[in-house]
Short mmCIF file of C-alpha atoms in Angstrom, two decimals:
data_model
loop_
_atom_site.label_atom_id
_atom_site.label_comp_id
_atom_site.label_asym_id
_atom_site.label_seq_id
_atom_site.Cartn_x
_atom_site.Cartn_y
_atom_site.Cartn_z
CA UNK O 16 -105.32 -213.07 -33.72
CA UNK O 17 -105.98 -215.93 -36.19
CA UNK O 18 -102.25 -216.20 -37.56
CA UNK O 19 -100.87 -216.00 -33.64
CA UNK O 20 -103.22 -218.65 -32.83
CA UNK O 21 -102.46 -221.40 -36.24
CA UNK O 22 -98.35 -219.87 -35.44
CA UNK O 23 -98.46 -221.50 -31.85
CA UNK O 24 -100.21 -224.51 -33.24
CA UNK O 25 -97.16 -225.10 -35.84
CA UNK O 26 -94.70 -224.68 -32.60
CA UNK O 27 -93.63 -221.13 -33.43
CA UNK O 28 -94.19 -218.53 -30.67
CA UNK O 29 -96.13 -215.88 -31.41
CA UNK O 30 -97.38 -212.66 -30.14
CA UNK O 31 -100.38 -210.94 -31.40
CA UNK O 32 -101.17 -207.39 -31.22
CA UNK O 33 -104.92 -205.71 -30.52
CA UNK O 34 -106.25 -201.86 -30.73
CA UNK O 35 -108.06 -201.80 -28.09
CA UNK O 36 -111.35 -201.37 -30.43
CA UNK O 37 -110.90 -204.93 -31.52
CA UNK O 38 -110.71 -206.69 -27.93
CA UNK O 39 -113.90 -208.21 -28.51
CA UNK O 40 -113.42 -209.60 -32.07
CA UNK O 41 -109.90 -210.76 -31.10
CA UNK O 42 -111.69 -212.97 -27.95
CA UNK O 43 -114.17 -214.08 -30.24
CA UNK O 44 -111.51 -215.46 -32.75
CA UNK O 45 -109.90 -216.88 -29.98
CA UNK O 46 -113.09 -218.79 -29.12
CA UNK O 47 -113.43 -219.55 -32.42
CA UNK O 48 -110.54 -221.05 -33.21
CA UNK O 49 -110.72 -223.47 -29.48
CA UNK O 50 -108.41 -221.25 -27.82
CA UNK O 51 -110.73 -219.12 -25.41
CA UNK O 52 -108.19 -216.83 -23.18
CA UNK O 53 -105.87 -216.70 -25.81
CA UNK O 54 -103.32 -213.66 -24.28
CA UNK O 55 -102.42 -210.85 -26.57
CA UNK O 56 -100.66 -207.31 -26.53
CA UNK O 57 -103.13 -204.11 -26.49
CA UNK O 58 -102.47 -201.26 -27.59
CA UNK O 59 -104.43 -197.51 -28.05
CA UNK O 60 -106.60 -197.09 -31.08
CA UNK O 61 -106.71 -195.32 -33.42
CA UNK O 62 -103.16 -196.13 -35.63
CA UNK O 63 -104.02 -195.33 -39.29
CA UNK O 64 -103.76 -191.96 -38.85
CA UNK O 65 -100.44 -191.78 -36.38
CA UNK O 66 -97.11 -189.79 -37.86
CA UNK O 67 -94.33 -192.13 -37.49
CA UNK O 68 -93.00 -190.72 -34.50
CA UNK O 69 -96.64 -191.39 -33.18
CA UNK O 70 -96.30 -194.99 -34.41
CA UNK O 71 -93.04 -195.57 -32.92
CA UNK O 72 -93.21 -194.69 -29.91
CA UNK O 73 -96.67 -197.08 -29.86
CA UNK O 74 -94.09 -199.58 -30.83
CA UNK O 75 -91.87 -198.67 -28.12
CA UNK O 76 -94.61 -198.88 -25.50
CA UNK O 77 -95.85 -201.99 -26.47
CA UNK O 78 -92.54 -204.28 -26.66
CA UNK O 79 -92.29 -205.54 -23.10
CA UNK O 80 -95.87 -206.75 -23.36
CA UNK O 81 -94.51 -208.68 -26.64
CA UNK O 82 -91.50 -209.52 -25.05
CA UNK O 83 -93.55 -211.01 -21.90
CA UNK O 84 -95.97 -213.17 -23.90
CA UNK O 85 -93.09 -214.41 -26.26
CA UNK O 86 -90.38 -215.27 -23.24
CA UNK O 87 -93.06 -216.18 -20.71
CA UNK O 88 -95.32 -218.40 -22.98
CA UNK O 89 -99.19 -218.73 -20.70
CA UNK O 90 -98.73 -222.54 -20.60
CA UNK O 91 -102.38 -223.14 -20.38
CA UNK O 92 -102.91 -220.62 -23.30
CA UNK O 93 -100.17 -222.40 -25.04
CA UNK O 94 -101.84 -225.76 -24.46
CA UNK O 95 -105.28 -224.67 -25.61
CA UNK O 96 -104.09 -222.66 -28.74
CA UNK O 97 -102.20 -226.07 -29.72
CA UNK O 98 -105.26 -228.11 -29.13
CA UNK O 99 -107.28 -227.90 -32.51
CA UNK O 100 -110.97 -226.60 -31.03
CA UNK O 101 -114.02 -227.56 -32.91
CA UNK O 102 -115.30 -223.30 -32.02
CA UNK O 103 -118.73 -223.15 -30.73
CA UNK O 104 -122.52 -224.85 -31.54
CA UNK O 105 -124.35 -222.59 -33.44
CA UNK O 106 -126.75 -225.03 -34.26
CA UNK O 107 -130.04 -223.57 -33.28
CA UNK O 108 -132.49 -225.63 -31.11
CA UNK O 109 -136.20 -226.55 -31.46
CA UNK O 110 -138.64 -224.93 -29.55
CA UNK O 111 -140.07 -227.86 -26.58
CA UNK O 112 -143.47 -229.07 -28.36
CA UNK O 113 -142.67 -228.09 -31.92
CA UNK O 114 -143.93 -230.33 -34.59
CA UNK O 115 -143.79 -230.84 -38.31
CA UNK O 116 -147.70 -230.04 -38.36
CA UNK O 117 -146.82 -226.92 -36.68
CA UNK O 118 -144.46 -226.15 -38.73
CA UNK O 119 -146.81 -226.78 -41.94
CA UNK O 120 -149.67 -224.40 -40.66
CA UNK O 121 -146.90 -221.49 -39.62
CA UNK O 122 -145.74 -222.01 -43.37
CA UNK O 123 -149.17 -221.77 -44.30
CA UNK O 124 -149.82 -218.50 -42.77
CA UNK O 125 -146.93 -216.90 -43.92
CA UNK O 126 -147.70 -217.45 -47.63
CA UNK O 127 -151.41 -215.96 -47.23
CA UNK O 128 -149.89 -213.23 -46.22
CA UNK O 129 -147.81 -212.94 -49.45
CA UNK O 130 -150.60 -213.82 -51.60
CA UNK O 131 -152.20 -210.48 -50.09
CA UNK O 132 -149.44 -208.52 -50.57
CA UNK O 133 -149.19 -207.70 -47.05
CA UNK O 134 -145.41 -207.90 -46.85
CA UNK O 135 -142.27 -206.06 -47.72
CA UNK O 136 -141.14 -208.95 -49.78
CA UNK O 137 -140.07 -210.58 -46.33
CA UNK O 138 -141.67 -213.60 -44.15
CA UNK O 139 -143.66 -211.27 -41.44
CA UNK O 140 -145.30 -212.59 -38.09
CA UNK O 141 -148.75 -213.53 -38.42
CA UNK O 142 -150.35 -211.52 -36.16
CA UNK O 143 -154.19 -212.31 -34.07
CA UNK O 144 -156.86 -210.05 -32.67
CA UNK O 145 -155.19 -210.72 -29.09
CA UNK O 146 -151.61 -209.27 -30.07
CA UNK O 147 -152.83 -205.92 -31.85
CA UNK O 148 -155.71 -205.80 -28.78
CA UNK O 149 -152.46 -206.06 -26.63
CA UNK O 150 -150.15 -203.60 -28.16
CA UNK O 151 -153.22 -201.41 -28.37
CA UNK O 152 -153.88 -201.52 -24.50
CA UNK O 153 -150.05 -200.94 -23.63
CA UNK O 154 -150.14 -197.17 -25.24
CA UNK O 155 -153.40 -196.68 -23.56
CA UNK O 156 -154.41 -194.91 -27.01
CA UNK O 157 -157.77 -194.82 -29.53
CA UNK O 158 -157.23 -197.61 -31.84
CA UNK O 159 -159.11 -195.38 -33.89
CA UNK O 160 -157.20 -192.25 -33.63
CA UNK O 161 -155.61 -191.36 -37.18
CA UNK O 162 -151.99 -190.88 -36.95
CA UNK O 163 -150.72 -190.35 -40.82
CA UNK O 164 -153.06 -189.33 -43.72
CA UNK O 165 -152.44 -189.44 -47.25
CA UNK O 166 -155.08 -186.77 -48.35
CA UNK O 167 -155.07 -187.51 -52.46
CA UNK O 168 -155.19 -191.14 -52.06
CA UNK O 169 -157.91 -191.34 -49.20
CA UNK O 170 -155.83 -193.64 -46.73
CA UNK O 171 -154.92 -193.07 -43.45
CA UNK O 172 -153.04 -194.82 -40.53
CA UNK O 173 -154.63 -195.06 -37.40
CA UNK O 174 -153.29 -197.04 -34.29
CA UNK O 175 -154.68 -200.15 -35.02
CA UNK O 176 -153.58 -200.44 -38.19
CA UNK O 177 -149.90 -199.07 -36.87
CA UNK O 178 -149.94 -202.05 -34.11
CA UNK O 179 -150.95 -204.66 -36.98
CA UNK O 180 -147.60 -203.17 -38.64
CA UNK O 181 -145.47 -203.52 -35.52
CA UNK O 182 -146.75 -206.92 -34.66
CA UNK O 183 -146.09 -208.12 -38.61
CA UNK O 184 -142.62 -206.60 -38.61
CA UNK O 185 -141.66 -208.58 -35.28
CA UNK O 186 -141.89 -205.97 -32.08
CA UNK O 187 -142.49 -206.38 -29.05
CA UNK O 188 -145.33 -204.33 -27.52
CA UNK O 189 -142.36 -202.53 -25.76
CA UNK O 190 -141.39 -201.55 -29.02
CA UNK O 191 -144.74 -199.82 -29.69
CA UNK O 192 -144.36 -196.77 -28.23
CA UNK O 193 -141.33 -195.72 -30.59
CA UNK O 194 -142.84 -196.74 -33.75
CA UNK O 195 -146.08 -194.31 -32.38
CA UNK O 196 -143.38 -191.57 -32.33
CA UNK O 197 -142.00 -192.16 -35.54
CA UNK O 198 -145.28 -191.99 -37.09
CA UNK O 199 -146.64 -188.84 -34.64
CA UNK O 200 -143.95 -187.19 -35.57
CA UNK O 201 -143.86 -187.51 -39.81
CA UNK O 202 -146.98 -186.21 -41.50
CA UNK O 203 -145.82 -183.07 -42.50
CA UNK O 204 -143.25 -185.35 -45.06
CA UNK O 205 -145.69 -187.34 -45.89
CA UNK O 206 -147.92 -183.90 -47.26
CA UNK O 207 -144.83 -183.42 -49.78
CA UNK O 208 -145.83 -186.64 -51.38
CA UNK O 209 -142.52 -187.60 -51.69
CA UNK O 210 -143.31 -191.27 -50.42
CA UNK O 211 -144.36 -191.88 -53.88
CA UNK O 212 -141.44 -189.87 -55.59
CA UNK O 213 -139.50 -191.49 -58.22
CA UNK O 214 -136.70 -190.13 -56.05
CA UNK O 215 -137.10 -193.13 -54.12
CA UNK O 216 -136.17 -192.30 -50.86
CA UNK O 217 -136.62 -194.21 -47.65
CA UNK O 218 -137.35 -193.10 -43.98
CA UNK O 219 -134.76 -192.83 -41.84
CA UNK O 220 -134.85 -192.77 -37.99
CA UNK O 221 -132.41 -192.16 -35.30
CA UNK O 222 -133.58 -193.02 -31.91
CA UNK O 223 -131.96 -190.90 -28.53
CA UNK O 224 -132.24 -191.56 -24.96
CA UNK O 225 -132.27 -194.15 -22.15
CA UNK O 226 -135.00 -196.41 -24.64
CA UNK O 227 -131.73 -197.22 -26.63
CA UNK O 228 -130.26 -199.52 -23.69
CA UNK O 229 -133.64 -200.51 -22.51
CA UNK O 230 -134.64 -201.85 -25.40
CA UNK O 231 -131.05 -203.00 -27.35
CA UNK O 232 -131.16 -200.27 -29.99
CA UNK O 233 -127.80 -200.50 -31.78
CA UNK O 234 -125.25 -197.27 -31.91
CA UNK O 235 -122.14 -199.07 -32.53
CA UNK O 236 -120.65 -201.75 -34.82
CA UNK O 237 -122.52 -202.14 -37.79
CA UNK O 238 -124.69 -199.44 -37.05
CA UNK O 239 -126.78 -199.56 -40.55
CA UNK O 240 -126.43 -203.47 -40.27
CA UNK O 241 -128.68 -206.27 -39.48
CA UNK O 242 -128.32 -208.21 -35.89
CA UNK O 243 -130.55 -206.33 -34.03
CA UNK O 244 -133.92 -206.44 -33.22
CA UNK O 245 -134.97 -203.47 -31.89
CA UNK O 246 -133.06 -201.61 -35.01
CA UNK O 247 -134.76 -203.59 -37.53
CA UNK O 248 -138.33 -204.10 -36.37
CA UNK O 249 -139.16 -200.36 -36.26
CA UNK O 250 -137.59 -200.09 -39.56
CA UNK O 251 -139.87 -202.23 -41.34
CA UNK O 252 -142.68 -201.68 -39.22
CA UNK O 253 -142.33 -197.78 -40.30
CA UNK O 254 -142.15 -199.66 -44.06
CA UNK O 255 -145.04 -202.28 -43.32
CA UNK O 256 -147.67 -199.01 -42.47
CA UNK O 257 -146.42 -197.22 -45.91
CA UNK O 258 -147.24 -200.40 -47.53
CA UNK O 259 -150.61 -201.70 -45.54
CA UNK O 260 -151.97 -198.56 -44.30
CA UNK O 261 -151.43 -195.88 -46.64
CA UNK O 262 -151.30 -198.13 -49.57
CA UNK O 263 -148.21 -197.13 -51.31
CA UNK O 264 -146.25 -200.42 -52.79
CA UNK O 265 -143.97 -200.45 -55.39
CA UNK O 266 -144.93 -200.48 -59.27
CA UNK O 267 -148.19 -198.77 -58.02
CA UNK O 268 -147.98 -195.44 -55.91
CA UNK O 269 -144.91 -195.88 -55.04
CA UNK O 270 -143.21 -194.78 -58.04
CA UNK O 271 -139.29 -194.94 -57.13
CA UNK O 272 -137.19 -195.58 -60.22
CA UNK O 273 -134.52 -197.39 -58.36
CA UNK O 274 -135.40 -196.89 -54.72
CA UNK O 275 -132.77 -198.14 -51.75
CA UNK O 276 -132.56 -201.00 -49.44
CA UNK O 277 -133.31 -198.73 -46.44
CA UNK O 278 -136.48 -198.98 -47.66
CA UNK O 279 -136.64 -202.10 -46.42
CA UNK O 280 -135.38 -201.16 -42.87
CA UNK O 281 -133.23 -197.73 -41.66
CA UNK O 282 -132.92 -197.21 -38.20
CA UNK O 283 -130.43 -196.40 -35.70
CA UNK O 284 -129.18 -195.01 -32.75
CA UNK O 285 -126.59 -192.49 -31.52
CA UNK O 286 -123.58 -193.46 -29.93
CA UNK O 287 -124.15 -190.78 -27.16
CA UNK O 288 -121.74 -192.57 -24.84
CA UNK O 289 -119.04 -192.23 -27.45
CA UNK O 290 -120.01 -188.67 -28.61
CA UNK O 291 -117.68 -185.55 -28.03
CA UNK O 292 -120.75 -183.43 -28.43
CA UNK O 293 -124.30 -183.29 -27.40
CA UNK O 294 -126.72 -185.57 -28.45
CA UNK O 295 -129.11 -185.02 -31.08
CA UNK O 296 -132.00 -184.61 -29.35
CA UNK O 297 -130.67 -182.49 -27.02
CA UNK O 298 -129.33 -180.07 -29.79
CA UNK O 299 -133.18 -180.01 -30.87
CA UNK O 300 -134.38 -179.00 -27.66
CA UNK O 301 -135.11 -181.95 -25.72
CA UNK O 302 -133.45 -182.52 -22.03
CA UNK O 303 -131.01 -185.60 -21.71
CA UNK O 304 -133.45 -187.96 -20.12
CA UNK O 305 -136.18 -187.87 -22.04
CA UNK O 306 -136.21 -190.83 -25.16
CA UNK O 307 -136.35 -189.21 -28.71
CA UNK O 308 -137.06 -190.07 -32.15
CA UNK O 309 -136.05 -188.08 -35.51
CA UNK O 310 -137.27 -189.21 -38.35
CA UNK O 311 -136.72 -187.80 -42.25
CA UNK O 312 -136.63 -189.18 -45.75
CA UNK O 313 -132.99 -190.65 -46.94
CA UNK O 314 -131.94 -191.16 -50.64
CA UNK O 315 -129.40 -193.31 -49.76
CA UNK O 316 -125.83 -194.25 -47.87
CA UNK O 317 -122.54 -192.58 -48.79
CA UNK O 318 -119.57 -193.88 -47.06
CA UNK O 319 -116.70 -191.92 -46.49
CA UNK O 320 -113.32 -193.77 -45.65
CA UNK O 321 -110.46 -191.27 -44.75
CA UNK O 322 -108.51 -193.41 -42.31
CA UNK O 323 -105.00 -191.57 -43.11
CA UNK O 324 -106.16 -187.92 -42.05
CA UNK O 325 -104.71 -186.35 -39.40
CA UNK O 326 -106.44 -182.61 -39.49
CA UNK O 327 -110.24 -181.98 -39.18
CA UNK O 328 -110.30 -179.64 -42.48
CA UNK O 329 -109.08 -182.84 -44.17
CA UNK O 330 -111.80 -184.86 -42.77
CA UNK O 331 -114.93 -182.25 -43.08
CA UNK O 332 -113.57 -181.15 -46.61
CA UNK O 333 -113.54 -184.82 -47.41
CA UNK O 334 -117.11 -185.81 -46.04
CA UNK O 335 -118.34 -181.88 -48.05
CA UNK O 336 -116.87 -183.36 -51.16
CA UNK O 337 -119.22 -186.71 -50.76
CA UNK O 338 -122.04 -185.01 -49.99
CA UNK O 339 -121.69 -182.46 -53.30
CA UNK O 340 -121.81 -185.59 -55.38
CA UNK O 341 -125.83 -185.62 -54.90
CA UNK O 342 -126.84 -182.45 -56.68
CA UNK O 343 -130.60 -183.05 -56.19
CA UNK O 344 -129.88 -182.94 -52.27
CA UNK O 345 -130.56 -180.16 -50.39
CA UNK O 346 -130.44 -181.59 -46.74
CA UNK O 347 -128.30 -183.97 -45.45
CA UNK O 348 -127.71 -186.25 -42.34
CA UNK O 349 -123.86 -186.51 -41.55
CA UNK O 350 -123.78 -189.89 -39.21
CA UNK O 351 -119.97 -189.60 -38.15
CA UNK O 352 -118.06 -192.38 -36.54
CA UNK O 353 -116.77 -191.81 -33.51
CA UNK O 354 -112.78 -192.28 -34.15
CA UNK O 355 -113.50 -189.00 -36.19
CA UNK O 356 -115.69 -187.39 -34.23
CA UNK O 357 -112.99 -187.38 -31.61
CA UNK O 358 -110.39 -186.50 -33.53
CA UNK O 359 -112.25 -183.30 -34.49
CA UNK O 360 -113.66 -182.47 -30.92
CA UNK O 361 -109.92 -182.61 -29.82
CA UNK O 362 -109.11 -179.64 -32.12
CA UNK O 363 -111.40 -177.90 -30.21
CA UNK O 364 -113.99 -177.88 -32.77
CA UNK O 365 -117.90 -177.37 -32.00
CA UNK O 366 -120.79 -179.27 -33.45
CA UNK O 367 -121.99 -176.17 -34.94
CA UNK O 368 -118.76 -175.49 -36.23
CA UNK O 369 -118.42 -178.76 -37.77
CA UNK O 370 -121.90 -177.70 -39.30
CA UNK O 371 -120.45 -174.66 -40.64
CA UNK O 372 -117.65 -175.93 -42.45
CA UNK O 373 -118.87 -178.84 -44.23
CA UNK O 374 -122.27 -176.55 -45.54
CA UNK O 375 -119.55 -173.65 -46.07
CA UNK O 376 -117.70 -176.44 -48.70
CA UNK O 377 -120.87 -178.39 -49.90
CA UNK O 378 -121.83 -177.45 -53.11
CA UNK O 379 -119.69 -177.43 -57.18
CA UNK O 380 -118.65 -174.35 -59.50
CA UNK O 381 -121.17 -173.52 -61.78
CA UNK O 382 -118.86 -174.91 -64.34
CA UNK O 383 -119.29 -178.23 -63.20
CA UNK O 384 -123.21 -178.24 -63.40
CA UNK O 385 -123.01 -176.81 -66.86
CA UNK O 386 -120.99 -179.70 -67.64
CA UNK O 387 -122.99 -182.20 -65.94
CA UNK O 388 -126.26 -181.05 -68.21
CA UNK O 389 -127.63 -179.25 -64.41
CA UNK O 390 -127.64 -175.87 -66.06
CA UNK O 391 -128.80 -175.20 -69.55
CA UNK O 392 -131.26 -172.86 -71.69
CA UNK O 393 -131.74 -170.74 -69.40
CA UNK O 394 -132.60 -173.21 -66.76
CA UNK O 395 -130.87 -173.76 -63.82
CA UNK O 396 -131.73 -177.19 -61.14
CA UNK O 397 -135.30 -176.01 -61.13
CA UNK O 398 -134.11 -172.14 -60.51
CA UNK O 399 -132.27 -172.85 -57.30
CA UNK O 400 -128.82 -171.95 -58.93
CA UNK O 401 -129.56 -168.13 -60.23
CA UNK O 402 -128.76 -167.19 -63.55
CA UNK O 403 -126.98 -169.14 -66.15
CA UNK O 404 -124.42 -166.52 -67.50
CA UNK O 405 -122.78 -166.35 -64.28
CA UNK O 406 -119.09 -167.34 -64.53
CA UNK O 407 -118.06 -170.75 -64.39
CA UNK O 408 -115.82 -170.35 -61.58
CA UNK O 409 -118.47 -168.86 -59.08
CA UNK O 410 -119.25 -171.71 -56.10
CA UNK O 411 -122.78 -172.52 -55.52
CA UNK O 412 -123.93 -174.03 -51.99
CA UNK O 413 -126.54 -177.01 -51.90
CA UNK O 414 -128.15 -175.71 -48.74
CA UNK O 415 -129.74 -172.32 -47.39
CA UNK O 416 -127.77 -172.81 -43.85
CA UNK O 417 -125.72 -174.80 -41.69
CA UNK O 418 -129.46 -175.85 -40.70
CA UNK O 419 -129.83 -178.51 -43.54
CA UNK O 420 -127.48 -180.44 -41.39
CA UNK O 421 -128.01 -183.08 -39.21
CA UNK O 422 -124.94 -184.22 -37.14
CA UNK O 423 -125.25 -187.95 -35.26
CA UNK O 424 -122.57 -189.64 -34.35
CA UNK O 425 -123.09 -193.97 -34.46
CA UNK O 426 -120.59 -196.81 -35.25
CA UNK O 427 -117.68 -198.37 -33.70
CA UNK O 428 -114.32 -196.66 -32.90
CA UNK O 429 -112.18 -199.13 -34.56
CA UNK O 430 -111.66 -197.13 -37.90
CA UNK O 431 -112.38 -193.29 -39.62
CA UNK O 432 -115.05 -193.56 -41.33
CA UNK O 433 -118.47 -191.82 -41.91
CA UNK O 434 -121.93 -192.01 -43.57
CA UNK O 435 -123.16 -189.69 -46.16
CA UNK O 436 -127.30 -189.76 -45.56
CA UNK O 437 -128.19 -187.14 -48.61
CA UNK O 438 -132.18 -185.60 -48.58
CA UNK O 439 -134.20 -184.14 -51.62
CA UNK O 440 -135.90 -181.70 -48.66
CA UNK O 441 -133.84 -180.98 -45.43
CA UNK O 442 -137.50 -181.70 -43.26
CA UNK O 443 -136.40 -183.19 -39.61
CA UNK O 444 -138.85 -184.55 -37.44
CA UNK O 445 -138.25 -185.27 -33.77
CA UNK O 446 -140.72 -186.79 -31.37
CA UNK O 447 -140.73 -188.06 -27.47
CA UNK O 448 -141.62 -191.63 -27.25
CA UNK O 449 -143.74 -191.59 -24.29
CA UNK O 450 -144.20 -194.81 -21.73
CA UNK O 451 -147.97 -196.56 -21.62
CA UNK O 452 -148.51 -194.26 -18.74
CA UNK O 453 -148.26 -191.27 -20.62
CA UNK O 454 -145.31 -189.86 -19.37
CA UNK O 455 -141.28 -189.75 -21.18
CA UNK O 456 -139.36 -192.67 -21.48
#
């Protein structure tokens, strides 16, 4: 979009060409650049993995579209694309009544608030008596009720101490009820202790349901990313109660020898809409309507970039292949994009097929763990692997069952690719938000 655009500008006519997955970038460019309404050609996406007979006759359909914006010429296009546009203000604007004194006192806040170690390593919102009274009186709940409870180091979370979190990491009392779910939902991870493993792992949560739309959970483009609000404050709220309420910080309980950046903030939400398959919550047991949160520990992100494959073994044997890398990891979250999700689905292939295959081709030979220094003396990964004179050839799977596998589909359809979410313990825990009246969302 950006070479048709600075083409026209330098007098030569030009005709750009969109997937259809990149309409909204491509008008955003064109704003960008000055030249809102800038016409282009669209055509169907995907086109990385087309044969060339695919591709040409793509080609083929497309040309009078080309031929139209290069013969034609949109002279009011044309004369905006030639005018050299400035793109659009970002520059924020000051709140009505804000002063430098204000200012001062907000800063002032904020750095208490480090000196107490109440943070993530993040600014948070300083939060008063009236916003955690508030949040409190929205879920109708005990403030006192305990929640999460960390038996060997005598802390607990109650819902008090969960809205302080929520209100530090930025929600919205709206966004209350799902970080109650998330927490309702998790203490029989946190009795593994492995919130202070040296594993490092994060929590994870996916978030189902009509709460997604309601309150701008991301499923799409950039689905691990920042830029959304919903996405991030539960995130680090979940973080801000390990931290504040159960008292595990880094260096001291928390005893991660690398740790992840999702410990800062992993959440997000299926891309039902976009799905071939049924949702995740409704695989679990949940009906459509209701708004659903699953929650589990997450060593990390794996991507998996197979943009050229054209047949789901390919695919599934690719995203097996990724997962086998983490030996340690006996569950695993597979978040699949939707370009192949739909490729897969159009095989005729089930979710629980899917499931099959990649747990069928997850694991290594036993020559390769004897190689790796995985199975020695007599000793084989902590005894899961059976005995060590066993040929070398002989395949050992990671998991007990297609059951250690939890199948979400999120991100854009603009390219094949997939997320690897590897798990020391495949523990899933699912939970339904419920409204401040008690019932579903």
């Amino acid at each position: 979009m950006a070479d048709g655009i600075l083409l026209e500008r330098h007098g030569v006519p030009a005709a750009s060409i969109l997937t259809d997955a990149f309409t909204a970038s491509g008008n955003a460019m064109a704003r960008t650049m000055g030249a809102d309404g800038y016409r282009y050609a669209v055509i169907p996406h995907p086109v990385s993995n087309l044969t060339p007979d695919e591709c040409r006759e793509r080609a083929r359909n497309v040309l009078p579209e080309v031929l139209g914006i290069l013969s034609a010429g949109d002279e009011a296009s044309s004369a905006d694309v030639r005018r050299q546009g400035t793109g659009p203000d970002h520059t924020p604007a000051e709140p009505a009544g804000l002063t430098t004194d204000r200012v001062r006192e907000l800063q002032r806040v904020v750095e208490y608030y480090f000196e107490r170690g109440w943070t993530d390593g993040l600014p948070v919102v300083p939060v008063t008596e009236a916003t955690v009274c508030d949040f409190i009186d929205y879920v109708g709940r005990d403030p006192d009720e305990v929640i999460l409870r960390v038996e060997h180091l005598g802390t607990a979370c109650t819902v008090r101490l969960a809205a302080v979190a929520a209100a530090m990491a930025g929600c919205t009392r709206e966004h209350f009820p799902v970080l109650l779910a998330v927490l309702d939902s998790f203490q029989p991870s946190v009795d593994t202790a492995l919130l202070q493993s040296t594993s490092g792992q994060a929590i994870m949560v996916t978030v189902n349901g009509p709460i997604r739309r309601a309150l701008g959970f991301n499923a799409r483009a950039n689905v691990f990313g920042p830029g959304y609000r919903a996405n991030a404050v539960i995130g680090r709220a979940t973080r801000l109660v390990v931290i504040n309420a159960l008292g595990i910080r880094s260096g001291e309980f928390d005893q991660g020898t690398q740790g992840t950046p999702g410990k800062y903030c992993l959440c997000i939400a299926e891309n039902e809409e976009e799905s071939p398959w049924e949702p995740l919550h409704v695989e679990r047991g949940f009906p459509a309507e209701a708004s659903v949160t699953t929650t589990h520990f997450a060593r990390g992100t794996f991507p998996v970039d197979n943009r050229s494959g054209t047949e789901p073994e390919q695919i599934l044997l690719n995203i097996a292949d990724t997962m086998s890398c983490t030996t340690a990891s006996r569950g695993c979250t597979v978040v699949m994009g939707p370009e192949h999700a739909h490729l897969i689905a159009s095989r005729g292939w089930s979710k629980q097929e899917v499931k099959r295959f990649i747990w069928e081709h997850w694991g290594r030979r036993r020559g390769d763990l004897r190689r790796f220094g995985l199975v020695h003396d007599g000793i084989a990964a902590g005894g899961r692997l059976g005995a060590v004179e066993a040929p070398d050839e002989e395949f050992l799977r990671f998991a007990e069952s297609p059951d250690a596998i939890l199948l979400v589909v999120a991100g854009a359809r603009n390219a094949g690719m997939t997320t690897v979410v590897p798990m020391i313990r495949p523990l899933f825990h699912s939970q339904v938000v419920q409204d401040p009246r008690g019932r579903q969302r």
